[in-house]
């Protein structure tokens, strides 16, 4: 059974596409389902010939309008190859089809004794969709998912003949490809730092990604521990960075509303540990390697979600207690398993019926970013007086600086502030818009794949110092807006 909502649907007998939260429906002029690079090349060439725009889609986890295809839509679900990169200079470089789901990639790598270095909290995204929109995880040591990418194959517009498509392989200047072995029949190899940093996170504006070479590592095990903590104490530990010691990843969940005269939070630690032994009773071994029963039931059954929605809509004053209980229910939970199973946070049913605006702010060394978090929580308290509430604790995730021009952690260590709300919550659009505008006013960069409707190109120019460098490169490969849509025109002006 698929772990997420099926994206391909039919409207009036014609194929259409819908994102997993069912908040976005696309009715393209033509719906394509390629299986390989040759198929993608033919589709892009046809789009050029007919003068029709073309966009690719993955699993549909995005809430933003980035996937909207106004002309041709390329559904990448069948482009799922996985093999060692033929021209690698060292081991553990694997070339993966752009449409492979992170869940399937993890399972296949596991069979080889390998693993990816980081991922977000769910695993049904396609690898190219996650990377192209800046999906990040929470790692100050490694960085976002895009850090794994060492090479990519892009089907784009020929720079010398705009009537033709061209396939190129893009890498950094000191790229991984062994040029002595690379064949002339392969896509033209371009090793250029600026081109790579522009193409890595460009939400489809430079062409259609066919495959990516990712660097993986030996399979590892993680121990997850959840600790309930008062927000002022957590603030102190974040400011001193004590909370990050001996952890591969750390993220936090905080009830923004006062309950019993205090704000409570939860710290989630992921620490690398040796492979667990088979000692101890069978029951102990099972308990260590599964999440709590309450968490598992919430992941499988919708009743908890509908209870929360009903409670919030008919009694919004109950939200502080609801969120406090949600945190307490996970107090002292522990989970020990293979790394990718621990990083996967579950709750798919609920997450696919929620909306997120996730905003990225600079994680300065002095910890002044915490003032922004405090101000947001105070603002949420004010909004609650108008019955504008969120339905989950706010999340903080911490990501290492990136060289990629248009990823939200570009040029700075970053804190992602995740503000979730279930889609059936009353006044949800107004709540989300207030939060986005509040954080945009404080220099936050919205996640490209989450809700970001207030964001306009003039703000993007200010938020991204490399905007001009990116645009100069992007326009060379997209001179006729072949790979553009309404979303890119709003946020990039192209």
Coordinates of N, CA, C and O in Angstrom, one line a residue, residues 302-470:
X302 N -7.4 8.2 12.3 CA -7.7 9.6 12.2 C -8.4 10.2 13.4 O -8.6 11.4 13.4
X303 N -8.9 9.4 14.3 CA -9.8 9.9 15.4 C -9.2 11.0 16.2 O -9.8 12.0 16.5
X304 N -7.9 10.9 16.5 CA -7.2 11.9 17.3 C -7.2 13.2 16.6 O -7.5 14.3 17.2
X305 N -7.0 13.2 15.3 CA -7.0 14.4 14.5 C -8.4 15.1 14.5 O -8.5 16.3 14.8
X306 N -9.4 14.3 14.3 CA -10.7 14.9 14.2 C -11.2 15.4 15.6 O -11.9 16.4 15.7
X307 N -10.7 14.7 16.6 CA -11.1 15.2 18.0 C -10.4 16.6 18.2 O -11.1 17.5 18.7
X308 N -9.2 16.7 17.8 CA -8.5 18.0 18.0 C -9.2 19.1 17.2 O -9.4 20.2 17.7
X309 N -9.5 18.8 15.9 CA -10.2 19.8 15.1 C -11.5 20.2 15.7 O -11.8 21.4 15.8
X310 N -12.3 19.3 16.2 CA -13.6 19.6 16.8 C -13.4 20.4 18.0 O -14.1 21.4 18.3
X311 N -12.5 20.0 18.8 CA -12.3 20.7 20.1 C -11.8 22.1 19.9 O -12.3 23.1 20.5
X312 N -10.9 22.3 18.9 CA -10.4 23.7 18.6 C -11.5 24.6 18.0 O -11.6 25.7 18.4
X313 N -12.3 24.0 17.1 CA -13.3 24.8 16.5 C -14.4 25.2 17.4 O -14.9 26.4 17.3
X314 N -14.8 24.4 18.3 CA -15.9 24.7 19.2 C -15.5 25.2 20.5 O -16.3 25.8 21.2
X315 N -14.2 25.0 20.9 CA -13.8 25.6 22.1 C -12.3 26.0 22.0 O -11.4 25.3 22.5
X316 N -12.0 27.1 21.3 CA -10.6 27.5 21.0 C -9.9 27.8 22.3 O -8.6 27.7 22.3
X317 N -10.5 28.1 23.4 CA -9.8 28.4 24.6 C -9.2 27.1 25.2 O -8.3 27.2 26.1
X318 N -9.5 25.9 24.6 CA -8.9 24.7 25.1 C -7.5 24.4 24.5 O -6.9 23.5 24.9
X319 N -7.1 25.2 23.5 CA -5.9 24.9 22.8 C -4.7 24.8 23.7 O -3.8 23.9 23.6
X320 N -4.4 25.8 24.6 CA -3.2 25.6 25.5 C -3.1 24.3 26.2 O -2.0 23.7 26.2
X321 N -4.2 23.8 26.7 CA -4.2 22.5 27.4 C -4.0 21.4 26.4 O -3.2 20.4 26.7
X322 N -4.6 21.5 25.3 CA -4.5 20.4 24.3 C -3.0 20.2 23.9 O -2.5 19.1 23.8
X323 N -2.3 21.4 23.6 CA -0.9 21.3 23.2 C 0.0 20.9 24.3 O 1.0 20.1 24.1
X324 N -0.4 21.3 25.6 CA 0.4 20.8 26.7 C 0.3 19.3 26.9 O 1.3 18.6 27.1
X325 N -0.9 18.8 26.7 CA -1.1 17.4 26.9 C -0.4 16.6 25.7 O 0.1 15.5 26.0
X326 N -0.4 17.2 24.5 CA 0.3 16.5 23.4 C 1.8 16.4 23.7 O 2.4 15.3 23.4
X327 N 2.4 17.4 24.3 CA 3.8 17.3 24.7 C 4.0 16.3 25.8 O 4.9 15.5 25.8
X328 N 3.2 16.4 26.8 CA 3.3 15.5 28.0 C 3.2 14.0 27.6 O 3.8 13.1 28.2
X329 N 2.4 13.8 26.6 CA 2.1 12.4 26.2 C 3.4 11.7 25.6 O 3.4 10.5 25.5
X330 N 4.3 12.5 25.2 CA 5.6 12.0 24.6 C 6.7 12.1 25.6 O 7.9 11.7 25.2
X331 N 6.5 12.5 26.8 CA 7.5 12.7 27.8 C 8.4 11.4 28.0 O 7.8 10.4 28.2
X332 N 9.7 11.6 27.9 CA 10.6 10.5 28.2 C 10.5 9.3 27.2 O 11.1 8.3 27.5
X333 N 9.9 9.5 26.1 CA 9.8 8.5 25.0 C 11.2 8.2 24.5 O 12.0 9.2 24.3
X334 N 11.5 7.0 24.2 CA 12.8 6.6 23.7 C 12.6 5.6 22.5 O 11.6 4.8 22.5
X335 N 13.4 5.7 21.5 CA 13.3 4.9 20.3 C 14.7 4.6 19.8 O 15.5 5.6 19.6
X336 N 15.0 3.4 19.4 CA 16.3 3.0 19.0 C 16.2 2.2 17.7 O 15.6 1.1 17.8
X337 N 16.7 2.6 16.6 CA 16.6 1.9 15.4 C 17.6 2.4 14.4 O 18.4 3.2 14.7
X338 N 17.5 1.8 13.2 CA 18.3 2.3 12.1 C 18.0 3.8 11.9 O 16.9 4.3 12.1
X339 N 19.0 4.6 11.5 CA 18.9 6.0 11.4 C 17.7 6.5 10.6 O 17.0 7.4 11.1
X340 N 17.5 6.0 9.5 CA 16.4 6.5 8.6 C 15.0 6.2 9.3 O 14.1 7.0 9.0
X341 N 14.9 5.1 10.0 CA 13.7 4.8 10.7 C 13.4 5.8 11.9 O 12.2 6.1 12.2
X342 N 14.5 6.2 12.5 CA 14.3 7.2 13.6 C 14.0 8.6 13.1 O 13.2 9.3 13.6
X343 N 14.7 9.0 12.0 CA 14.5 10.3 11.4 C 13.1 10.5 10.9 O 12.5 11.6 10.9
X344 N 12.5 9.4 10.4 CA 11.1 9.4 10.0 C 10.2 9.5 11.2 O 10.2 8.7 12.1
X345 N 9.4 10.6 11.2 CA 8.7 11.0 12.4 C 7.2 10.5 12.4 O 6.4 10.7 13.3
X346 N 6.8 9.9 11.3 CA 5.4 9.3 11.2 C 4.3 10.4 11.2 O 4.5 11.5 10.7
X347 N 3.2 10.0 11.7 CA 2.0 10.8 11.7 C 1.6 11.3 10.3 O 1.1 12.4 10.1
X348 N 1.7 10.4 9.3 CA 1.4 10.7 7.9 C 0.0 11.2 7.7 O -0.2 12.2 7.0
X349 N -0.9 10.5 8.3 CA -2.3 10.9 8.1 C -2.6 12.3 8.5 O -3.3 13.1 7.9
X350 N -2.0 12.6 9.7 CA -2.3 14.0 10.2 C -1.5 15.0 9.4 O -2.0 16.1 9.1
X351 N -0.2 14.7 9.1 CA 0.6 15.7 8.3 C 0.0 16.0 6.9 O 0.2 17.1 6.4
X352 N -0.6 15.0 6.3 CA -1.2 15.2 5.0 C -2.5 16.0 5.1 O -3.1 16.3 4.1
X353 N -3.0 16.2 6.3 CA -4.2 17.0 6.5 C -3.9 18.3 7.3 O -4.7 18.8 8.0
X354 N -2.6 18.7 7.2 CA -2.2 19.9 7.9 C -1.6 20.9 6.9 O -1.2 20.5 5.8
X355 N -1.5 22.1 7.3 CA -0.8 23.1 6.5 C 0.4 23.6 7.3 O 0.3 23.7 8.6
X356 N 1.4 24.0 6.7 CA 2.6 24.5 7.4 C 3.1 25.8 6.7 O 3.2 25.9 5.5
X357 N 3.3 26.8 7.5 CA 4.2 27.8 7.0 C 5.5 27.6 7.8 O 5.5 27.6 9.1
X358 N 6.6 27.4 7.2 CA 7.9 27.2 7.8 C 8.8 28.3 7.4 O 9.1 28.5 6.2
X359 N 9.3 29.1 8.3 CA 10.1 30.3 8.1 C 11.5 30.1 8.6 O 11.7 29.7 9.8
X360 N 12.5 30.6 7.9 CA 13.9 30.4 8.3 C 14.5 31.7 8.7 O 14.5 32.7 7.9
X361 N 15.1 31.7 9.9 CA 15.8 32.9 10.4 C 17.2 32.6 10.7 O 17.6 31.4 10.9
X362 N 18.1 33.6 10.7 CA 19.5 33.4 11.0 C 19.7 32.9 12.4 O 19.1 33.4 13.4
X363 N 20.5 31.9 12.5 CA 20.9 31.4 13.9 C 22.2 32.0 14.2 O 23.3 31.5 14.0
X364 N 22.1 33.2 14.8 CA 23.3 33.9 15.1 C 24.0 33.3 16.4 O 23.4 32.6 17.2
X365 N 25.3 33.5 16.5 CA 26.1 32.9 17.5 C 25.7 33.3 18.9 O 25.9 32.6 19.9
X366 N 25.2 34.5 19.0 CA 24.8 35.1 20.3 C 23.4 34.6 20.8 O 23.0 34.8 21.9
X367 N 22.7 34.0 19.9 CA 21.4 33.4 20.3 C 20.3 34.5 20.3 O 19.2 34.3 20.8
X368 N 20.5 35.6 19.5 CA 19.4 36.6 19.5 C 18.2 36.1 18.7 O 17.1 36.7 18.8
X369 N 18.4 35.1 17.9 CA 17.2 34.5 17.2 C 16.1 34.1 18.1 O 14.9 34.1 17.7
X370 N 16.4 33.8 19.4 CA 15.4 33.4 20.3 C 14.5 34.5 20.7 O 13.3 34.3 21.1
X371 N 14.9 35.8 20.5 CA 14.0 36.9 20.7 C 12.9 36.9 19.7 O 11.7 37.2 20.0
X372 N 13.2 36.5 18.4 CA 12.2 36.4 17.4 C 11.2 35.3 17.7 O 10.0 35.4 17.6
X373 N 11.7 34.1 18.2 CA 10.8 33.0 18.6 C 9.9 33.5 19.8 O 8.7 33.2 19.7
X374 N 10.5 34.2 20.7 CA 9.7 34.7 21.8 C 8.6 35.6 21.3 O 7.4 35.6 21.8
X375 N 9.0 36.6 20.4 CA 8.0 37.5 19.9 C 6.9 36.8 19.1 O 5.7 37.2 19.2
X376 N 7.3 35.8 18.4 CA 6.2 35.0 17.7 C 5.2 34.4 18.6 O 4.0 34.5 18.4
X377 N 5.7 33.8 19.7 CA 4.8 33.2 20.7 C 3.9 34.2 21.3 O 2.7 33.9 21.6
X378 N 4.5 35.4 21.7 CA 3.6 36.4 22.2 C 2.6 36.8 21.2 O 1.4 37.1 21.6
X379 N 3.0 36.9 20.0 CA 2.0 37.3 18.9 C 0.9 36.2 18.8 O -0.3 36.6 18.6
X380 N 1.3 35.0 18.9 CA 0.3 33.9 18.8 C -0.7 34.0 20.0 O -1.9 33.7 19.8
X381 N -0.2 34.4 21.1 CA -1.1 34.6 22.3 C -2.1 35.7 21.9 O -3.3 35.6 22.3
X382 N -1.6 36.8 21.3 CA -2.6 37.9 20.9 C -3.6 37.4 19.9 O -4.8 37.8 20.0
X383 N -3.1 36.6 18.9 CA -4.1 36.1 17.9 C -5.1 35.2 18.5 O -6.3 35.2 18.0
X384 N -4.8 34.5 19.6 CA -5.7 33.6 20.2 C -6.9 34.3 20.8 O -8.0 33.8 20.8
X385 N -6.7 35.6 21.1 CA -7.8 36.4 21.7 C -8.9 36.6 20.6 O -10.0 37.0 20.9
X386 N -8.4 36.5 19.3 CA -9.4 36.7 18.2 C -9.8 35.3 17.6 O -10.3 35.2 16.5
X387 N -9.6 34.2 18.4 CA -9.9 32.9 18.0 C -9.1 32.4 16.8 O -9.6 31.6 16.0
X388 N -7.9 32.9 16.6 CA -7.0 32.5 15.6 C -5.9 31.7 16.3 O -5.0 32.2 16.9
X389 N -6.0 30.4 16.1 CA -5.1 29.5 16.8 C -4.4 28.5 15.9 O -4.9 28.2 14.8
X390 N -3.3 28.0 16.4 CA -2.6 26.8 15.7 C -2.9 25.6 16.5 O -3.4 25.6 17.6
X391 N -2.8 24.4 15.8 CA -3.2 23.2 16.4 C -2.1 22.2 16.8 O -2.4 21.1 17.2
X392 N -0.9 22.6 16.7 CA 0.3 21.8 17.1 C 1.3 22.7 17.7 O 1.4 23.9 17.4
X393 N 2.2 22.2 18.5 CA 3.3 23.0 19.0 C 4.2 23.5 17.8 O 4.2 22.8 16.8
X394 N 4.8 24.6 18.0 CA 5.7 25.1 17.0 C 7.0 24.4 17.0 O 7.5 24.0 18.1
X395 N 7.6 24.1 15.9 CA 8.9 23.3 15.8 C 10.0 24.2 15.5 O 9.9 25.2 14.7
X396 N 11.2 24.0 16.1 CA 12.4 24.6 15.7 C 13.4 23.5 15.2 O 13.6 22.5 15.9
X397 N 13.9 23.8 14.0 CA 14.9 22.9 13.4 C 16.1 23.7 13.0 O 16.0 24.8 12.5
X398 N 17.3 23.1 13.2 CA 18.6 23.8 13.1 C 19.4 23.3 12.0 O 19.7 22.1 12.0
X399 N 19.8 24.1 11.0 CA 20.4 23.6 9.8 C 21.7 24.4 9.5 O 21.7 25.7 9.6
X400 N 22.7 23.7 9.1 CA 24.0 24.3 8.8 C 23.9 25.2 7.5 O 23.2 24.9 6.6
X401 N 24.7 26.2 7.5 CA 24.8 27.1 6.3 C 25.1 26.3 5.0 O 25.7 25.3 5.0
X402 N 24.5 26.9 3.9 CA 24.7 26.3 2.6 C 25.3 27.3 1.6 O 25.0 28.5 1.7
X403 N 26.0 26.8 0.6 CA 26.5 27.7 -0.5 C 25.4 27.8 -1.6 O 25.6 28.7 -2.5
X404 N 24.4 27.0 -1.6 CA 23.4 27.1 -2.6 C 22.7 28.4 -2.6 O 22.3 28.9 -1.5
X405 N 22.5 29.1 -3.7 CA 22.1 30.5 -3.8 C 20.7 30.7 -3.2 O 20.5 31.7 -2.6
X406 N 19.7 29.8 -3.5 CA 18.4 30.1 -3.2 C 17.7 29.2 -2.1 O 16.5 29.1 -2.0
X407 N 18.5 28.4 -1.4 CA 18.0 27.6 -0.3 C 17.9 28.5 0.9 O 18.7 29.5 1.1
X408 N 16.9 28.4 1.8 CA 16.7 29.3 2.9 C 17.9 29.4 3.8 O 18.0 30.4 4.6
X409 N 18.7 28.4 3.9 CA 19.9 28.4 4.8 C 21.1 28.9 4.0 O 22.3 28.8 4.5
X410 N 20.9 29.6 2.9 CA 22.0 30.1 2.1 C 22.8 31.2 2.9 O 22.2 32.2 3.3
X411 N 24.1 31.0 3.0 CA 24.9 32.0 3.6 C 24.9 32.1 5.1 O 25.5 33.0 5.7
X412 N 24.1 31.3 5.8 CA 24.0 31.5 7.3 C 23.4 30.2 7.9 O 22.6 29.5 7.4
X413 N 24.0 29.9 9.1 CA 23.3 28.9 9.9 C 21.9 29.3 10.2 O 21.6 30.5 10.4
X414 N 21.0 28.4 10.2 CA 19.5 28.8 10.1 C 18.7 28.0 11.1 O 19.0 26.8 11.4
X415 N 17.7 28.7 11.7 CA 16.7 28.1 12.5 C 15.4 28.1 11.7 O 14.9 29.2 11.2
X416 N 14.8 27.0 11.4 CA 13.5 26.9 10.8 C 12.4 26.9 11.8 O 12.4 26.1 12.8
X417 N 11.4 27.8 11.7 CA 10.3 27.9 12.6 C 9.1 27.3 11.9 O 8.6 27.9 10.9
X418 N 8.6 26.2 12.4 CA 7.5 25.5 11.8 C 6.2 25.8 12.5 O 6.1 25.5 13.7
X419 N 5.2 26.3 11.9 CA 4.0 26.7 12.5 C 2.9 25.9 11.8 O 2.4 26.3 10.7
X420 N 2.4 24.8 12.3 CA 1.5 23.9 11.7 C 0.0 24.1 12.1 O -0.2 24.5 13.3
X421 N -0.9 23.9 11.2 CA -2.3 24.0 11.5 C -3.1 23.0 10.7 O -2.8 22.9 9.5
X422 N -4.0 22.3 11.2 CA -4.8 21.3 10.5 C -5.8 22.1 9.5 O -6.3 23.1 9.8
X423 N -6.0 21.5 8.4 CA -6.7 22.2 7.3 C -8.2 22.4 7.6 O -8.8 23.3 6.9
X424 N -8.7 21.7 8.5 CA -10.1 21.9 8.8 C -10.3 22.9 10.0 O -11.5 23.0 10.5
X425 N -9.3 23.5 10.5 CA -9.4 24.4 11.6 C -10.0 25.7 11.1 O -9.7 26.2 10.0
X426 N -10.9 26.2 11.9 CA -11.6 27.5 11.5 C -10.6 28.6 11.5 O -9.7 28.7 12.3
X427 N -10.7 29.5 10.5 CA -9.9 30.7 10.3 C -8.4 30.4 10.0 O -7.6 31.2 10.3
X428 N -8.2 29.2 9.5 CA -6.8 28.7 9.3 C -6.0 29.6 8.4 O -4.9 29.9 8.6
X429 N -6.7 30.1 7.3 CA -6.0 30.9 6.3 C -5.5 32.3 6.9 O -4.4 32.7 6.7
X430 N -6.4 32.8 7.7 CA -6.1 34.1 8.4 C -4.9 33.9 9.4 O -4.0 34.7 9.5
X431 N -5.0 32.8 10.1 CA -3.9 32.5 11.1 C -2.6 32.4 10.4 O -1.6 33.0 10.8
X432 N -2.5 31.6 9.4 CA -1.3 31.3 8.7 C -0.7 32.6 8.1 O 0.4 32.9 8.1
X433 N -1.6 33.4 7.5 CA -1.2 34.7 6.8 C -0.6 35.6 7.9 O 0.4 36.2 7.6
X434 N -1.2 35.7 9.0 CA -0.7 36.6 10.1 C 0.7 36.2 10.5 O 1.6 37.0 10.7
X435 N 0.9 34.9 10.6 CA 2.2 34.4 11.1 C 3.2 34.6 10.0 O 4.3 35.1 10.3
X436 N 2.9 34.4 8.7 CA 3.9 34.6 7.7 C 4.3 36.1 7.6 O 5.5 36.4 7.5
X437 N 3.3 37.0 7.6 CA 3.6 38.4 7.5 C 4.4 38.9 8.7 O 5.3 39.7 8.6
X438 N 4.1 38.3 9.9 CA 4.9 38.7 11.1 C 6.3 38.3 11.0 O 7.2 39.1 11.2
X439 N 6.6 37.1 10.5 CA 8.0 36.6 10.4 C 8.7 37.3 9.2 O 9.9 37.5 9.2
X440 N 8.0 37.5 8.1 CA 8.6 38.2 6.9 C 9.1 39.5 7.4 O 10.1 40.0 6.9
X441 N 8.3 40.2 8.2 CA 8.7 41.5 8.7 C 9.9 41.5 9.6 O 10.5 42.5 9.9
X442 N 10.4 40.3 10.0 CA 11.6 40.1 10.8 C 12.7 39.4 10.0 O 13.6 38.8 10.6
X443 N 12.6 39.4 8.7 CA 13.7 38.9 7.8 C 13.7 37.4 7.6 O 14.7 36.9 7.2
X444 N 12.6 36.7 7.9 CA 12.5 35.3 7.7 C 12.4 34.9 6.3 O 11.7 35.6 5.5
X445 N 13.0 33.8 5.9 CA 12.9 33.3 4.5 C 11.9 32.1 4.5 O 12.1 31.1 5.2
X446 N 10.8 32.2 3.8 CA 9.8 31.1 3.8 C 10.4 29.9 3.1 O 11.2 30.0 2.1
X447 N 10.0 28.7 3.5 CA 10.3 27.4 2.9 C 9.6 27.4 1.5 O 8.4 27.8 1.4
X448 N 10.3 27.1 0.5 CA 9.7 27.1 -0.9 C 8.6 26.1 -1.1 O 7.7 26.3 -1.9
X449 N 8.6 25.0 -0.3 CA 7.6 24.0 -0.5 C 6.4 24.1 0.5 O 5.5 23.4 0.4
X450 N 6.5 25.1 1.4 CA 5.4 25.2 2.4 C 4.6 26.5 2.0 O 4.9 27.1 1.0
X451 N 3.7 26.9 2.8 CA 2.8 28.0 2.5 C 3.7 29.3 2.5 O 4.4 29.6 3.5
X452 N 3.6 30.1 1.4 CA 4.4 31.3 1.3 C 3.7 32.3 0.5 O 4.4 33.1 -0.2
X453 N 2.4 32.3 0.4 CA 1.6 33.2 -0.5 C 1.9 34.7 -0.3 O 1.9 35.4 -1.3
X454 N 2.2 35.2 0.8 CA 2.5 36.7 0.9 C 3.9 37.1 0.3 O 4.1 38.3 0.0
X455 N 4.7 36.1 0.0 CA 6.1 36.4 -0.5 C 6.1 37.0 -1.9 O 5.5 36.4 -2.8
X456 N 6.7 38.1 -2.1 CA 6.8 38.7 -3.4 C 8.3 38.9 -3.8 O 9.2 38.9 -3.0
X457 N 8.5 39.1 -5.1 CA 9.9 39.2 -5.6 C 10.7 40.3 -5.0 O 11.9 40.1 -4.8
X458 N 10.1 41.4 -4.7 CA 10.9 42.5 -4.0 C 11.4 42.0 -2.7 O 12.5 42.4 -2.3
X459 N 10.7 41.2 -2.0 CA 11.2 40.7 -0.7 C 12.3 39.7 -0.9 O 13.3 39.7 -0.2
X460 N 12.1 38.8 -1.9 CA 13.1 37.8 -2.2 C 14.5 38.5 -2.5 O 15.5 38.0 -2.1
X461 N 14.4 39.6 -3.3 CA 15.7 40.3 -3.6 C 16.4 40.8 -2.3 O 17.6 40.8 -2.3
X462 N 15.6 41.1 -1.3 CA 16.2 41.6 -0.1 C 16.7 40.4 0.8 O 17.8 40.5 1.4
X463 N 15.9 39.4 0.8 CA 16.2 38.2 1.6 C 17.4 37.4 1.2 O 18.1 36.7 2.0
X464 N 17.7 37.4 -0.2 CA 18.7 36.5 -0.7 C 19.8 37.3 -1.4 O 19.6 37.8 -2.5
X465 N 20.9 37.4 -0.7 CA 22.0 38.3 -1.3 C 22.5 37.8 -2.7 O 23.1 38.6 -3.4
X466 N 22.3 36.5 -3.0 CA 22.8 36.0 -4.3 C 21.7 35.9 -5.3 O 21.8 35.3 -6.3
X467 N 20.6 36.7 -5.1 CA 19.5 36.7 -6.0 C 19.9 37.1 -7.4 O 19.6 36.4 -8.4
X468 N 20.7 38.1 -7.6 CA 21.1 38.6 -8.9 C 22.0 37.6 -9.6 O 21.9 37.3 -10.8
X469 N 22.9 36.9 -8.8 CA 23.8 35.9 -9.4 C 22.9 34.7 -9.9 O 23.1 34.2 -11.0
X470 N 21.9 34.3 -9.1 CA 21.0 33.2 -9.4 C 20.3 33.6 -10.7 O 20.2 32.8 -11.6

